[in-house]
Amino acid sequence: MGALPVTLLIVAAVLVVFVAALILQATGLQSATGDLKTLASAAAFKSEVPHTPPKHIPLQEPSFDPTTNSLTDEDINRKLAGFATRNEVEESIEFLTSRGYVPPDVLEMYRNYPEEVLQALGNDGDLAALAVLAGQYAEKDYDQFKNAVLKSIVYGSISFAQVQADLYSTQSEFELANPNGGNSELAKLDFLLSLSWYEFIKMRGGGEAVTQLIDARIAKSAFTISPADRATIQSQGAAIYAELSNERQRLGVGEYDNSVPPGLENFLALIGIY
């Protein structure tokens, strides 16, 4: 099948940003005084990179110690209303940036760097540089685009792991909708690979939100997913994890850090990441 329309994927990314902004606004995570980042820069967004399909490849409450922490009156009011404090929002942004959800203002700054500088930064695991490189390569050099995406995932990006999952899902839908007669078996393989990437995300620290997402996609799909298919999803997810972990070892960066900072679980579940 040919390349998926880039425009469709850009529209999908814009919708993700819009929904994330609405969630943040509805839950009071934007500063009332305006000295935090704007909604656009505070949210942990998927990369704005246009994407090309991959080729087939086999709020628990945060703990609070009054002896070491202090809450402002604003923070107390926010917690009483069920909202996150400023520190919790900032910690969430920092954590999600480390997982590849680079704020748009940071991406914009990196776009001013020459390609050779971005490549050097990307080789050292800079996820913002890799996101910008992927955007530059998306429509002109598939192999370099693919390398930037996979390198980003190797260095810890969950964002691009989601991109991989969504691309396989979209590829499956396109295969089924092929007016010349789609290949349902190939479409199902793509769908299972999509869910396998979400299984990988679960292994990277994803929680109940990812499990629910997998179940929801299965329920809405055109396929009958058997217990054997679910076993395939799990085994393929584990194989993806093992292969990328081996690459991390080769690069000398050690095992994945799959921990989630205490107190952030509910916020991460709220935005549908963990």
Coordinates of C-alpha atoms in Angstrom, one line a residue:
M1 CA 0.0 0.0 0.0
G2 CA 1.2 3.5 -0.7
A3 CA 2.1 6.1 1.8
L4 CA -0.8 7.4 3.9
P5 CA -1.8 11.0 3.2
V6 CA 0.3 13.2 5.4
T7 CA -2.5 15.7 5.7
L8 CA -4.8 13.2 7.4
L9 CA -2.1 12.6 10.1
I10 CA -1.5 16.3 10.6
V11 CA -5.2 16.8 11.2
A12 CA -5.2 14.0 13.7
A13 CA -2.3 15.6 15.5
V14 CA -4.1 18.9 15.6
L15 CA -7.1 17.2 17.1
V16 CA -5.0 15.6 19.8
V17 CA -3.6 19.1 20.7
F18 CA -7.1 20.6 20.8
V19 CA -8.5 17.8 23.0
A20 CA -5.5 18.0 25.4
A21 CA -6.0 21.7 25.7
L22 CA -9.6 21.3 26.6
I23 CA -8.8 18.7 29.2
L24 CA -6.3 21.0 30.8
Q25 CA -8.7 23.9 30.8
A26 CA -11.5 21.8 32.2
T27 CA -9.5 20.5 35.0
G28 CA -7.9 23.8 36.1
L29 CA -4.4 23.0 35.2
Q30 CA -3.8 26.4 33.5
S31 CA -2.5 29.0 35.9
A32 CA -5.1 31.6 36.9
T33 CA -2.4 34.2 37.2
G34 CA -0.8 33.5 33.8
D35 CA 2.8 33.0 35.0
L36 CA 2.8 29.4 34.1
K37 CA 3.3 28.4 30.4
T38 CA 0.3 28.8 28.1
L39 CA -1.9 25.9 27.4
A40 CA -0.1 25.2 24.2
S41 CA 3.3 25.0 25.8
A42 CA 2.2 23.5 29.1
A43 CA 0.5 20.4 27.7
A44 CA 2.4 17.3 26.8
F45 CA 1.5 17.1 23.2
K46 CA 2.2 14.6 20.5
S47 CA 4.9 15.8 18.1
E48 CA 3.7 18.1 15.3
V49 CA 5.7 16.0 12.9
P50 CA 3.9 14.9 9.8
H51 CA 4.1 11.1 9.6
T52 CA 4.8 8.5 7.0
P53 CA 3.6 4.9 7.6
P54 CA 6.2 2.4 8.7
K55 CA 7.1 -0.5 6.6
H56 CA 6.0 -3.9 8.0
I57 CA 8.3 -5.1 10.7
P58 CA 8.2 -8.6 12.3
L59 CA -5.8 11.6 40.6
Q60 CA -4.3 9.2 43.5
E61 CA -3.4 12.2 45.6
P62 CA 0.4 13.0 45.7
S63 CA 2.0 12.4 49.1
F64 CA 2.6 15.6 51.1
D65 CA 5.1 15.9 54.0
P66 CA 4.4 19.2 55.9
T67 CA 8.0 19.1 57.2
T68 CA 9.5 19.4 53.8
N69 CA 6.8 20.9 51.6
S70 CA 4.5 23.9 51.8
L71 CA 1.3 24.7 49.9
T72 CA 0.3 28.2 49.0
D73 CA -3.2 29.3 49.5
E74 CA -3.8 29.0 45.8
D75 CA -2.5 25.4 45.9
I76 CA -4.7 24.5 48.8
N77 CA -7.8 25.9 47.0
R78 CA -6.7 24.0 43.8
K79 CA -6.4 20.7 45.7
L80 CA -9.7 21.2 47.5
A81 CA -11.2 21.6 44.1
G82 CA -9.6 18.4 42.8
F83 CA -7.0 20.2 40.7
A84 CA -3.2 19.8 40.5
T85 CA -0.9 22.2 42.2
R86 CA 1.6 24.3 40.2
N87 CA 4.5 22.0 41.2
E88 CA 2.5 18.9 40.1
V89 CA 1.8 20.5 36.7
E90 CA 5.5 21.4 36.3
E91 CA 6.7 18.0 37.3
S92 CA 4.2 16.4 34.9
I93 CA 5.5 18.6 32.0
E94 CA 9.1 17.7 32.9
F95 CA 8.3 14.0 33.0
L96 CA 6.3 14.0 29.8
T97 CA 9.0 15.9 28.0
S98 CA 11.4 13.2 29.0
R99 CA 9.0 10.8 27.3
G100 CA 9.0 12.7 24.0
Y101 CA 6.0 14.9 24.5
V102 CA 8.0 18.0 23.6
P103 CA 6.2 21.4 24.1
P104 CA 5.6 23.3 20.8
D105 CA 7.7 26.3 21.9
V106 CA 10.7 24.0 22.4
L107 CA 10.2 22.4 19.0
E108 CA 10.0 25.9 17.4
M109 CA 13.3 26.8 19.0
Y110 CA 15.0 23.6 17.7
R111 CA 13.7 24.3 14.2
N112 CA 16.2 27.1 14.0
Y113 CA 19.2 24.7 14.4
P114 CA 21.0 23.5 11.3
E115 CA 20.5 19.8 10.3
E116 CA 24.0 18.8 11.3
V117 CA 23.5 20.2 14.8
L118 CA 20.1 18.4 15.2
Q119 CA 21.8 15.2 14.1
A120 CA 24.5 15.6 16.7
L121 CA 22.0 16.3 19.4
G122 CA 19.8 13.4 18.2
N123 CA 22.7 11.0 18.4
D124 CA 23.1 12.0 22.0
G125 CA 19.4 11.2 22.7
D126 CA 17.9 14.7 22.5
L127 CA 14.2 13.9 21.9
A128 CA 13.3 17.5 20.7
A129 CA 16.1 17.3 18.1
L130 CA 14.9 13.9 16.9
A131 CA 11.3 15.1 16.7
V132 CA 12.3 18.1 14.5
L133 CA 14.5 15.8 12.3
A134 CA 11.6 13.4 11.8
G135 CA 9.5 16.3 10.7
Q136 CA 12.1 17.4 8.2
Y137 CA 12.5 13.9 6.8
A138 CA 8.9 12.9 6.8
E139 CA 8.1 13.8 3.2
K140 CA 11.5 13.7 1.6
D141 CA 13.5 10.7 3.0
Y142 CA 11.5 7.8 4.4
D143 CA 14.6 5.9 5.7
Q144 CA 15.9 8.9 7.6
F145 CA 12.4 9.6 8.9
K146 CA 12.1 6.0 10.1
N147 CA 15.6 6.1 11.7
A148 CA 14.7 9.3 13.6
V149 CA 11.5 7.8 14.9
L150 CA 13.0 4.5 16.1
K151 CA 16.0 6.3 17.6
S152 CA 13.6 8.5 19.5
I153 CA 11.8 5.5 20.9
V154 CA 15.2 3.9 21.8
Y155 CA 16.1 7.0 23.8
G156 CA 12.8 6.9 25.7
S157 CA 10.1 8.5 23.6
I158 CA 6.6 7.3 24.3
S159 CA 5.2 9.9 21.9
F160 CA 6.7 8.2 18.9
A161 CA 5.8 4.8 20.2
Q162 CA 2.2 6.1 20.0
V163 CA 2.9 7.3 16.5
Q164 CA 4.0 3.8 15.5
A165 CA 0.8 2.4 17.0
D166 CA -1.5 4.9 15.3
L167 CA 0.2 4.5 12.0
Y168 CA -0.3 0.7 12.0
S169 CA -3.9 1.2 13.0
T170 CA -4.5 3.7 10.2
Q171 CA -2.6 1.4 7.8
S172 CA -5.0 -1.4 8.8
E173 CA -8.0 0.8 8.1
F174 CA -6.7 1.9 4.7
E175 CA -6.2 -1.7 3.8
L176 CA -9.7 -2.6 4.7
A177 CA -11.1 0.4 2.8
N178 CA -9.1 -0.4 -0.4
P179 CA -11.6 0.0 -3.2
N180 CA -9.6 -2.6 -5.3
G181 CA -10.2 -5.2 -2.6
G182 CA -8.4 -5.0 0.7
N183 CA -6.5 -7.8 2.2
S184 CA -8.3 -8.5 5.5
E185 CA -5.5 -10.8 6.8
L186 CA -2.8 -8.1 6.2
A187 CA -5.2 -5.5 7.8
K188 CA -5.5 -7.7 10.9
L189 CA -1.7 -8.1 11.2
D190 CA -1.3 -4.4 11.1
F191 CA -4.0 -4.0 13.7
L192 CA -2.3 -6.5 16.0
L193 CA 1.0 -4.7 15.5
S194 CA -0.7 -1.4 16.4
L195 CA -1.9 -2.9 19.7
S196 CA 1.6 -4.5 20.2
W197 CA 3.1 -1.0 20.3
Y198 CA 0.6 -0.1 23.0
E199 CA 1.7 -3.2 24.8
F200 CA 5.2 -1.9 24.6
I201 CA 3.9 1.4 26.1
K202 CA 2.4 -0.6 28.9
M203 CA 5.8 -2.1 29.6
R204 CA 7.3 1.3 29.6
G205 CA 5.2 2.2 32.6
G206 CA 1.8 2.7 31.0
G207 CA -1.0 1.8 33.4
E208 CA -4.7 1.2 33.3
A209 CA -5.4 3.9 30.8
V210 CA -3.4 2.0 28.2
T211 CA -5.1 -1.2 29.0
Q212 CA -8.5 0.5 28.6
L213 CA -7.3 2.0 25.3
I214 CA -6.3 -1.4 23.9
D215 CA -9.7 -2.9 25.0
A216 CA -11.6 0.0 23.4
R217 CA -9.8 -0.3 20.1
I218 CA -10.5 -4.0 20.0
A219 CA -14.2 -3.4 20.8
K220 CA -14.4 -0.9 17.9
S221 CA -12.4 -2.8 15.4
A222 CA -13.7 -4.8 12.5
F223 CA -11.8 -7.9 13.7
T224 CA -12.6 -10.7 16.0
I225 CA -9.8 -10.9 18.5
S226 CA -9.3 -14.3 20.0
P227 CA -7.3 -15.3 23.1
A228 CA -4.5 -16.4 20.8
D229 CA -4.6 -12.9 19.1
R230 CA -4.2 -11.3 22.6
A231 CA -1.3 -13.6 23.3
T232 CA 0.2 -12.5 20.0
I233 CA -0.2 -8.8 21.0
Q234 CA 1.6 -9.5 24.3
S235 CA 4.4 -11.5 22.7
Q236 CA 5.0 -8.9 19.9
G237 CA 5.0 -6.1 22.5
A238 CA 7.6 -8.0 24.5
A239 CA 9.7 -8.6 21.4
I240 CA 9.6 -4.9 20.5
Y241 CA 10.7 -4.1 24.0
A242 CA 13.5 -6.6 23.9
E243 CA 14.8 -5.4 20.5
L244 CA 14.8 -1.8 21.5
S245 CA 16.4 -2.6 24.9
N246 CA 19.2 -4.4 23.1
E247 CA 19.8 -1.3 21.1
R248 CA 20.0 0.7 24.2
Q249 CA 22.6 -1.7 25.6
R250 CA 24.5 -1.4 22.4
L251 CA 24.5 2.4 22.7
G252 CA 25.5 2.2 26.3
V253 CA 22.5 4.0 27.8
G254 CA 21.3 1.1 30.0
E255 CA 17.9 -0.1 30.7
Y256 CA 14.7 1.9 30.1
D257 CA 13.5 3.9 33.1
N258 CA 9.9 2.8 33.4
S259 CA 9.1 4.5 36.7
V260 CA 6.4 7.1 37.1
P261 CA 7.0 9.9 39.6
P262 CA 4.9 9.4 42.7
G263 CA 1.7 11.5 42.6
L264 CA 1.5 11.9 38.9
E265 CA -0.4 8.7 38.1
N266 CA -3.8 10.4 38.1
F267 CA -2.8 13.3 35.9
L268 CA -1.1 11.0 33.4
A269 CA -4.2 8.8 33.3
L270 CA -6.3 11.9 32.8
I271 CA -4.6 12.8 29.6
G272 CA -4.6 9.2 28.4
I273 CA -0.9 8.5 28.4
Y274 CA -0.4 6.3 31.4

